[in-house]
Tab-separated table of C-alpha atoms and ligand atoms in Angstrom:
chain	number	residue	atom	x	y	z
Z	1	UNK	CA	0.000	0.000	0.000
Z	2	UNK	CA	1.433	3.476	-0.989
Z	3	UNK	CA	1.678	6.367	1.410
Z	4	UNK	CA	-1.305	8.341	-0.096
Z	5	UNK	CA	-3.363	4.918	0.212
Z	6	UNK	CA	-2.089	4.433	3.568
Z	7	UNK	CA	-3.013	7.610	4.857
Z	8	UNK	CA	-6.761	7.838	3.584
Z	9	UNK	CA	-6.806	4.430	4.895
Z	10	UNK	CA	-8.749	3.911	8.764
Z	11	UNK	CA	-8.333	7.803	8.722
Z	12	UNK	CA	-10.911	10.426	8.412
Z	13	UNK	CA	-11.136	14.120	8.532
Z	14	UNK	CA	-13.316	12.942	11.769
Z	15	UNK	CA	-11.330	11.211	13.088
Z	16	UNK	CA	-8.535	13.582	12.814
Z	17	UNK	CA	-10.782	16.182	14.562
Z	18	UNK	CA	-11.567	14.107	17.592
Z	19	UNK	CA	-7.390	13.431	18.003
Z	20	UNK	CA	-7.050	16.963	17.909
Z	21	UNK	CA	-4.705	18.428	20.778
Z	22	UNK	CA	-5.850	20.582	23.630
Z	23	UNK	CA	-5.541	24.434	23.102
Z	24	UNK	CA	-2.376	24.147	25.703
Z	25	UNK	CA	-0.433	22.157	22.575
Z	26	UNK	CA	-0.051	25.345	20.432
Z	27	UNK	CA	1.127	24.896	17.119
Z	28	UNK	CA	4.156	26.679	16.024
Z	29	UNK	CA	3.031	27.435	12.631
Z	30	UNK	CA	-0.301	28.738	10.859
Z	31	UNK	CA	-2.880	25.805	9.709
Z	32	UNK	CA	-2.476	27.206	5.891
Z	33	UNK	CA	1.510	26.089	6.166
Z	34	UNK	CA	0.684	22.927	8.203
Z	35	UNK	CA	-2.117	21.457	5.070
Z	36	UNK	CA	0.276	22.025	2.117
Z	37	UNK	CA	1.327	19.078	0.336
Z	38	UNK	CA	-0.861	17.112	2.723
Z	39	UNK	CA	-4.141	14.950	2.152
Z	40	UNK	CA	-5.540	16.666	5.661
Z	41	UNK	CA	-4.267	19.100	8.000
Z	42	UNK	CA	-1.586	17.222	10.045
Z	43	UNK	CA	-1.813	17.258	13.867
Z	44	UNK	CA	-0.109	19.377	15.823
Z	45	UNK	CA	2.951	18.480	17.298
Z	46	UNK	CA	3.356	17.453	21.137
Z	47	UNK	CA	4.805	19.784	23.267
Z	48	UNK	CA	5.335	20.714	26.599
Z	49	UNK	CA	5.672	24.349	28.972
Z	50	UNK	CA	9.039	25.457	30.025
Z	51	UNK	CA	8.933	26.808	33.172
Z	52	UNK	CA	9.289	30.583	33.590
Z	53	UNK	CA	9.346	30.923	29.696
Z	54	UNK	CA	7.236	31.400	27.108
Z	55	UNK	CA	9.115	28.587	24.706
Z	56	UNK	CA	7.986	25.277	24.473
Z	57	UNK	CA	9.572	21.956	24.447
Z	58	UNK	CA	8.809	20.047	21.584
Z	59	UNK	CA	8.240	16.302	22.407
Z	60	UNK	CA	9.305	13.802	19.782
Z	61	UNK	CA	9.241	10.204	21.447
Z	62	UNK	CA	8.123	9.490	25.191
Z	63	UNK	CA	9.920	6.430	26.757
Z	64	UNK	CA	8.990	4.463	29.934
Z	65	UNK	CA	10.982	2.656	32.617
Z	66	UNK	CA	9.309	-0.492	34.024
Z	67	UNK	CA	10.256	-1.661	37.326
Z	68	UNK	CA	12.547	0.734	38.785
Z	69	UNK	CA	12.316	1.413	42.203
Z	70	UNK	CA	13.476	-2.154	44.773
Z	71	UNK	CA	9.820	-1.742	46.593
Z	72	UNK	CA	7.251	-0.954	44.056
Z	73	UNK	CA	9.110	-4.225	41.908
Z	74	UNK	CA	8.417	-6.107	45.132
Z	75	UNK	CA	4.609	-4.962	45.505
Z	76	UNK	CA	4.894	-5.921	41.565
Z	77	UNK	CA	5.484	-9.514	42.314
Z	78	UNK	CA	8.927	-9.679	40.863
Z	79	UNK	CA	12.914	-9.607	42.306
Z	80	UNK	CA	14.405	-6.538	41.722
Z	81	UNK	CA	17.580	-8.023	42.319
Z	82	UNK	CA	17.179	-9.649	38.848
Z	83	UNK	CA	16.149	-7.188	35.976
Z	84	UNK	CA	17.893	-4.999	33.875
Z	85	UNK	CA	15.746	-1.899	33.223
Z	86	UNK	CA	13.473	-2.411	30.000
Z	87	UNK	CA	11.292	0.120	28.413
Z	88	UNK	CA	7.842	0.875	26.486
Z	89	UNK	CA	6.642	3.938	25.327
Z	90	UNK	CA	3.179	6.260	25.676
Z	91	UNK	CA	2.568	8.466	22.597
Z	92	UNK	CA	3.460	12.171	23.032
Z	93	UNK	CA	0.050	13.078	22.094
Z	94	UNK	CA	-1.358	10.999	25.374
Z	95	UNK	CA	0.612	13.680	27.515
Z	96	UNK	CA	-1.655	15.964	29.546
Z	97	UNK	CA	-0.566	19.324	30.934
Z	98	UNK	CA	-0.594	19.771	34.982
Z	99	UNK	CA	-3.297	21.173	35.797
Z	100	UNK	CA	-5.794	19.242	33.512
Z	101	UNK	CA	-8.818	16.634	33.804
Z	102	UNK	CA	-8.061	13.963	32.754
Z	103	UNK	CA	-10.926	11.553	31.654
Z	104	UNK	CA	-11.581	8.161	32.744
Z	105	UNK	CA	-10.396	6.151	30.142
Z	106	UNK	CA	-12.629	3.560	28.431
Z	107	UNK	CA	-12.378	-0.467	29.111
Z	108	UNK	CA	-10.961	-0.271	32.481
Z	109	UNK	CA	-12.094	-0.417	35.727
Z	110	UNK	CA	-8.413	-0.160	38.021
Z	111	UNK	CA	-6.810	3.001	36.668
Z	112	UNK	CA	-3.886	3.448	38.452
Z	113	UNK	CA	-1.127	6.058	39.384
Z	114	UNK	CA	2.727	5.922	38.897
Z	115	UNK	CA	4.387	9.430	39.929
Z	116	UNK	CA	7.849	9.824	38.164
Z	117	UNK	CA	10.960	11.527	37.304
Z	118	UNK	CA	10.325	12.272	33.990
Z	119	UNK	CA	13.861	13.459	31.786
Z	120	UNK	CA	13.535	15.652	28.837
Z	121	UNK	CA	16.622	15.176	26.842
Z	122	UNK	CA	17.826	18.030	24.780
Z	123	UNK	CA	20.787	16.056	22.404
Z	124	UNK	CA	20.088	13.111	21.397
Z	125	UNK	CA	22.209	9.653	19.732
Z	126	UNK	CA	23.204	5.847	19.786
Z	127	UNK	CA	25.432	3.844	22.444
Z	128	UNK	CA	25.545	7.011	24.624
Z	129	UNK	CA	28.016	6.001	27.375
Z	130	UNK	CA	27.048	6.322	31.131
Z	131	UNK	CA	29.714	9.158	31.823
Z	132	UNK	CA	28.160	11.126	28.897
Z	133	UNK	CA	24.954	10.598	29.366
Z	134	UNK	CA	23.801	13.331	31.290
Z	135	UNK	CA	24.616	15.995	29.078
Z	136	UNK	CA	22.292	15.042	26.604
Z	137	UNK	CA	19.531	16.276	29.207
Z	138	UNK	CA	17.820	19.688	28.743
Z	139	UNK	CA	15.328	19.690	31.776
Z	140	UNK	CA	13.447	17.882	34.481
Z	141	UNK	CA	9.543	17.225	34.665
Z	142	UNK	CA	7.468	15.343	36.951
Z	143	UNK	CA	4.868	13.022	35.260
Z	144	UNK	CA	2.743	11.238	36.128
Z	145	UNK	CA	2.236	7.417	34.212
Z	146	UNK	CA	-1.342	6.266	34.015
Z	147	UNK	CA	-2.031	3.017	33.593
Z	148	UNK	CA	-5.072	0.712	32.979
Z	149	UNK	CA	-3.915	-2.338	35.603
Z	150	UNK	CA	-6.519	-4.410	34.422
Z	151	UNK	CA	-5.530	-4.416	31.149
Z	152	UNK	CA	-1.794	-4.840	31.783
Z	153	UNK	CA	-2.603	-7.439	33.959
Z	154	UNK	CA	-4.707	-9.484	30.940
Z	155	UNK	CA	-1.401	-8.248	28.894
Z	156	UNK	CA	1.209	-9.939	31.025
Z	157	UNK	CA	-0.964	-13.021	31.557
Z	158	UNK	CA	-0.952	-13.454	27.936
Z	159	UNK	CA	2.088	-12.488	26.987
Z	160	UNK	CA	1.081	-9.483	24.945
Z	161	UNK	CA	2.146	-5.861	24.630
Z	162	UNK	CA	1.343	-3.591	27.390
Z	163	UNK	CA	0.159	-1.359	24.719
Z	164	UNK	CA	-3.720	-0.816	25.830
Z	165	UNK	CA	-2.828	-0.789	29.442
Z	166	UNK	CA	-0.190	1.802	29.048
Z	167	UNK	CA	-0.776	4.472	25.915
Z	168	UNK	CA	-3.893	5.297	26.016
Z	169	UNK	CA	-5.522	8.821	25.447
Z	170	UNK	CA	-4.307	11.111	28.024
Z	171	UNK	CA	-2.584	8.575	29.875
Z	172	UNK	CA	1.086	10.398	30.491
Z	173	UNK	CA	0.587	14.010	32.884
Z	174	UNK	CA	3.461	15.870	32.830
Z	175	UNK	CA	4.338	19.050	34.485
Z	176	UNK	CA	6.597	22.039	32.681
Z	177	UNK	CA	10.206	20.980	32.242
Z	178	UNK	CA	12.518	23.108	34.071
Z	179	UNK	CA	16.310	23.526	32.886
Z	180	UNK	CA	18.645	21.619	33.786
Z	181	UNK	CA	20.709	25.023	34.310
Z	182	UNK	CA	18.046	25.620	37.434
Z	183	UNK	CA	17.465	22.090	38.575
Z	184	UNK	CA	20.991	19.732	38.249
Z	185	UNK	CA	21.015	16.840	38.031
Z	186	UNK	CA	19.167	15.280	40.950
Z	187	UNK	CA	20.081	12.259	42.013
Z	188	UNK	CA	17.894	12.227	45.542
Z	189	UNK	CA	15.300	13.981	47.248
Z	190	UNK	CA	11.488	12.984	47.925
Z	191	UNK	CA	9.213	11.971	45.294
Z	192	UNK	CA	5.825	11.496	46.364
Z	193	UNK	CA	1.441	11.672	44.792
Z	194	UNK	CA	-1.247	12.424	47.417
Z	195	UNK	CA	-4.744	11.261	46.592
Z	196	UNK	CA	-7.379	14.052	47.655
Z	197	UNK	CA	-4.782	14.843	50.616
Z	198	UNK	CA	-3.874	11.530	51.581
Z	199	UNK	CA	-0.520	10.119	51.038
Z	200	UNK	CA	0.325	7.404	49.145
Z	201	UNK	CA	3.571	7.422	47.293
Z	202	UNK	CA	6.800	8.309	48.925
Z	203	UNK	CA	9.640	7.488	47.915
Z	204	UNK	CA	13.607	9.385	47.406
Z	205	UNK	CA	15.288	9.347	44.124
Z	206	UNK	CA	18.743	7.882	45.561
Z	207	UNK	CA	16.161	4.507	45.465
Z	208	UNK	CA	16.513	4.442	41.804
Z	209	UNK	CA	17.915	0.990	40.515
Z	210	UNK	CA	19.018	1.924	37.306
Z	211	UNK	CA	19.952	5.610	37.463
Z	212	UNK	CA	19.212	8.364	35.030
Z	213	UNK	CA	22.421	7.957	33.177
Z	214	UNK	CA	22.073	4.276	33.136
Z	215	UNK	CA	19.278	4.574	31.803
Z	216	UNK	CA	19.941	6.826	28.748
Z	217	UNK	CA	23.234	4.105	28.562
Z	218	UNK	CA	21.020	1.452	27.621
Z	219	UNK	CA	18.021	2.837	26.357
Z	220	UNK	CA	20.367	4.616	23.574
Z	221	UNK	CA	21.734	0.668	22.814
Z	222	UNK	CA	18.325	-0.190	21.696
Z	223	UNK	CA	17.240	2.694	20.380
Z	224	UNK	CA	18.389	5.717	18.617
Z	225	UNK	CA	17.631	9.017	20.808
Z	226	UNK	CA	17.009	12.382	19.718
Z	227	UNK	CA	16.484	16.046	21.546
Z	228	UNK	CA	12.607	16.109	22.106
Z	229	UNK	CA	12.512	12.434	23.420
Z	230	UNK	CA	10.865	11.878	27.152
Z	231	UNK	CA	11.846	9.213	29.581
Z	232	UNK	CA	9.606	8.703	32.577
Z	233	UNK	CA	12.113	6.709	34.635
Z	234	UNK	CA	9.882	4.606	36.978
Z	235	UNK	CA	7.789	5.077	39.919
Z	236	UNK	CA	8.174	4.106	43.766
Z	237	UNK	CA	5.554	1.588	45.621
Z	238	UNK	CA	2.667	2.442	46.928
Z	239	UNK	CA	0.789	2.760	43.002
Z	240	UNK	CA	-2.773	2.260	43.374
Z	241	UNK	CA	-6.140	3.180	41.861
Z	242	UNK	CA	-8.200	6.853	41.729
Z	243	UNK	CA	-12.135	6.802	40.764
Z	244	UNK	CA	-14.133	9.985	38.970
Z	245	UNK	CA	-13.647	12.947	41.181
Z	246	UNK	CA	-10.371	12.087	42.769
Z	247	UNK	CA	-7.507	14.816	42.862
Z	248	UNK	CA	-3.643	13.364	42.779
Z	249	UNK	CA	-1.286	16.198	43.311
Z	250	UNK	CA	2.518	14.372	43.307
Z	251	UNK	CA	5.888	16.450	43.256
Z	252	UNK	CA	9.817	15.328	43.051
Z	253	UNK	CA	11.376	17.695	45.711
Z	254	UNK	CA	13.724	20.383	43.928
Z	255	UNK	CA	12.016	19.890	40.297
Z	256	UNK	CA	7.979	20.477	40.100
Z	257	UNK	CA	4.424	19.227	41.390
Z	258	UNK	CA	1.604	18.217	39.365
Z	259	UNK	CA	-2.350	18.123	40.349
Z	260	UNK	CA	-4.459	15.993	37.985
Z	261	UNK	CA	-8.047	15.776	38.760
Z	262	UNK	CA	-9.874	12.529	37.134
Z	263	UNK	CA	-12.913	13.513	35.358
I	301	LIG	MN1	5.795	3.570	35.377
């Protein structure tokens, strides 16, 4: 099937309208220059606040870390003594600006919370070694990775992608990313998500298993990174489920908080 085929294909201009982005994704350029040469008007590009600045950052790719933290792996049913890190992605258009409500998502019944480091890298490449790795970052974030449990759970039990229990719409909050030039590069300090004032994530960044420049080490072996890509880098224990109505407000101390009501 050729491109033009391809794209007509399971795609309508209806279609396209309903995947549209929120107003808070502005596009950089006018809708004229976005439909030339194209069979529809192509969808805005992700992107994400900088703090204290009127620029965006542009979001190309948005990776995931499973399993990262010793006691959420544990509450996971698994030995974190075991695992090297391994990784799945959200799309960027699933991310969800702080402040937002975000809607119950369809075919699930156990939506759950995962508060996280999130690592906007600014430089990107292949077989980036560990002592180089953290120059390829441009800013910090603190997301927030939804995930339909149930569906994962079916997933894993069947040996299938974690693809509907992971990237569905809306499913990645994520705060403004602040410089790196303000922020460091932190490698402790409390990370925690409240559920309408109730605690029930806390957790300290020095409990990371794979740290952030091992992680960009071997995500960068598998694949090929580039400035705009994401990388949520795993969540402490304590994940659990929020119903309609419920407000999570989470923060990593020294970078950002996010409140995301569920609608
Ligand atoms: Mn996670």
């Amino acid at each position: 099937m050729g491109y033009f085929e391809g794209a007509l294909f399971g795609t309508s201009i209806q279609d396209v309208d309903i995947l549209r982005l929120p107003a808070a994704f502005s596009p950089t350029t006018s809708i004229g220059d976005r439909a030339m040469n194209h069979v529809f008007t192509p969808p805005e590009a992700s992107s994400l606040a900088v703090a204290d600045s009127d620029l965006r950052f542009p979001v190309r790719r948005v990776y995931c870390v499973g399993r990262n933290y010793a006691a959420h792996t544990r509450e996971m049913g698994h030995d974190p003594d075991r695992e090297d890190p391994f990784f799945f992605q959200k799309n960027p258009d699933s991310l969800l600006p702080g402040g937002s409500i975000l809607p119950y998502p369809p075919a699930s019944k156990d939506l759950h919370f995962e508060i996280e480091l999130v690592c906007a890298l600014g430089q990107g490449g292949a077989k980036i070694p560990t002592d180089r790795a953290l120059d390829h970052i441009w800013g910090y974030a603190v997301g927030i990775d939804m995930t339909r449990r149930d569906l994962q759970g079916e997933a894993k039990k069947l040996g299938r992608p974690w693809e509907a229990g992971k990237s569905f719409d809306h499913a990645a909050p994520c705060s403004r990313v602040h410089p790196v030039t303000r922020t460091g590069h932190p490698t402790k300090g409390r990370i925690w998500l409240e559920v309408n004032g109730k605690i029930r994530q806390d957790g300290d960044l020095g409990e990371l298993i794979w740290p952030v420049a091992g992680i960009i080490e071997r995500l960068s072996s598998l694949f090929t990174l580039a400035a705009g890509d994401l990388i949520f880098t795993g969540t402490p224990a304590g994940v659990g489920a929020v119903e309609r109505g419920d407000v999570m407000v989470g923060g990593v101390e020294g970078i950002d908080e996010i409140r995301i009501e569920v609608g």
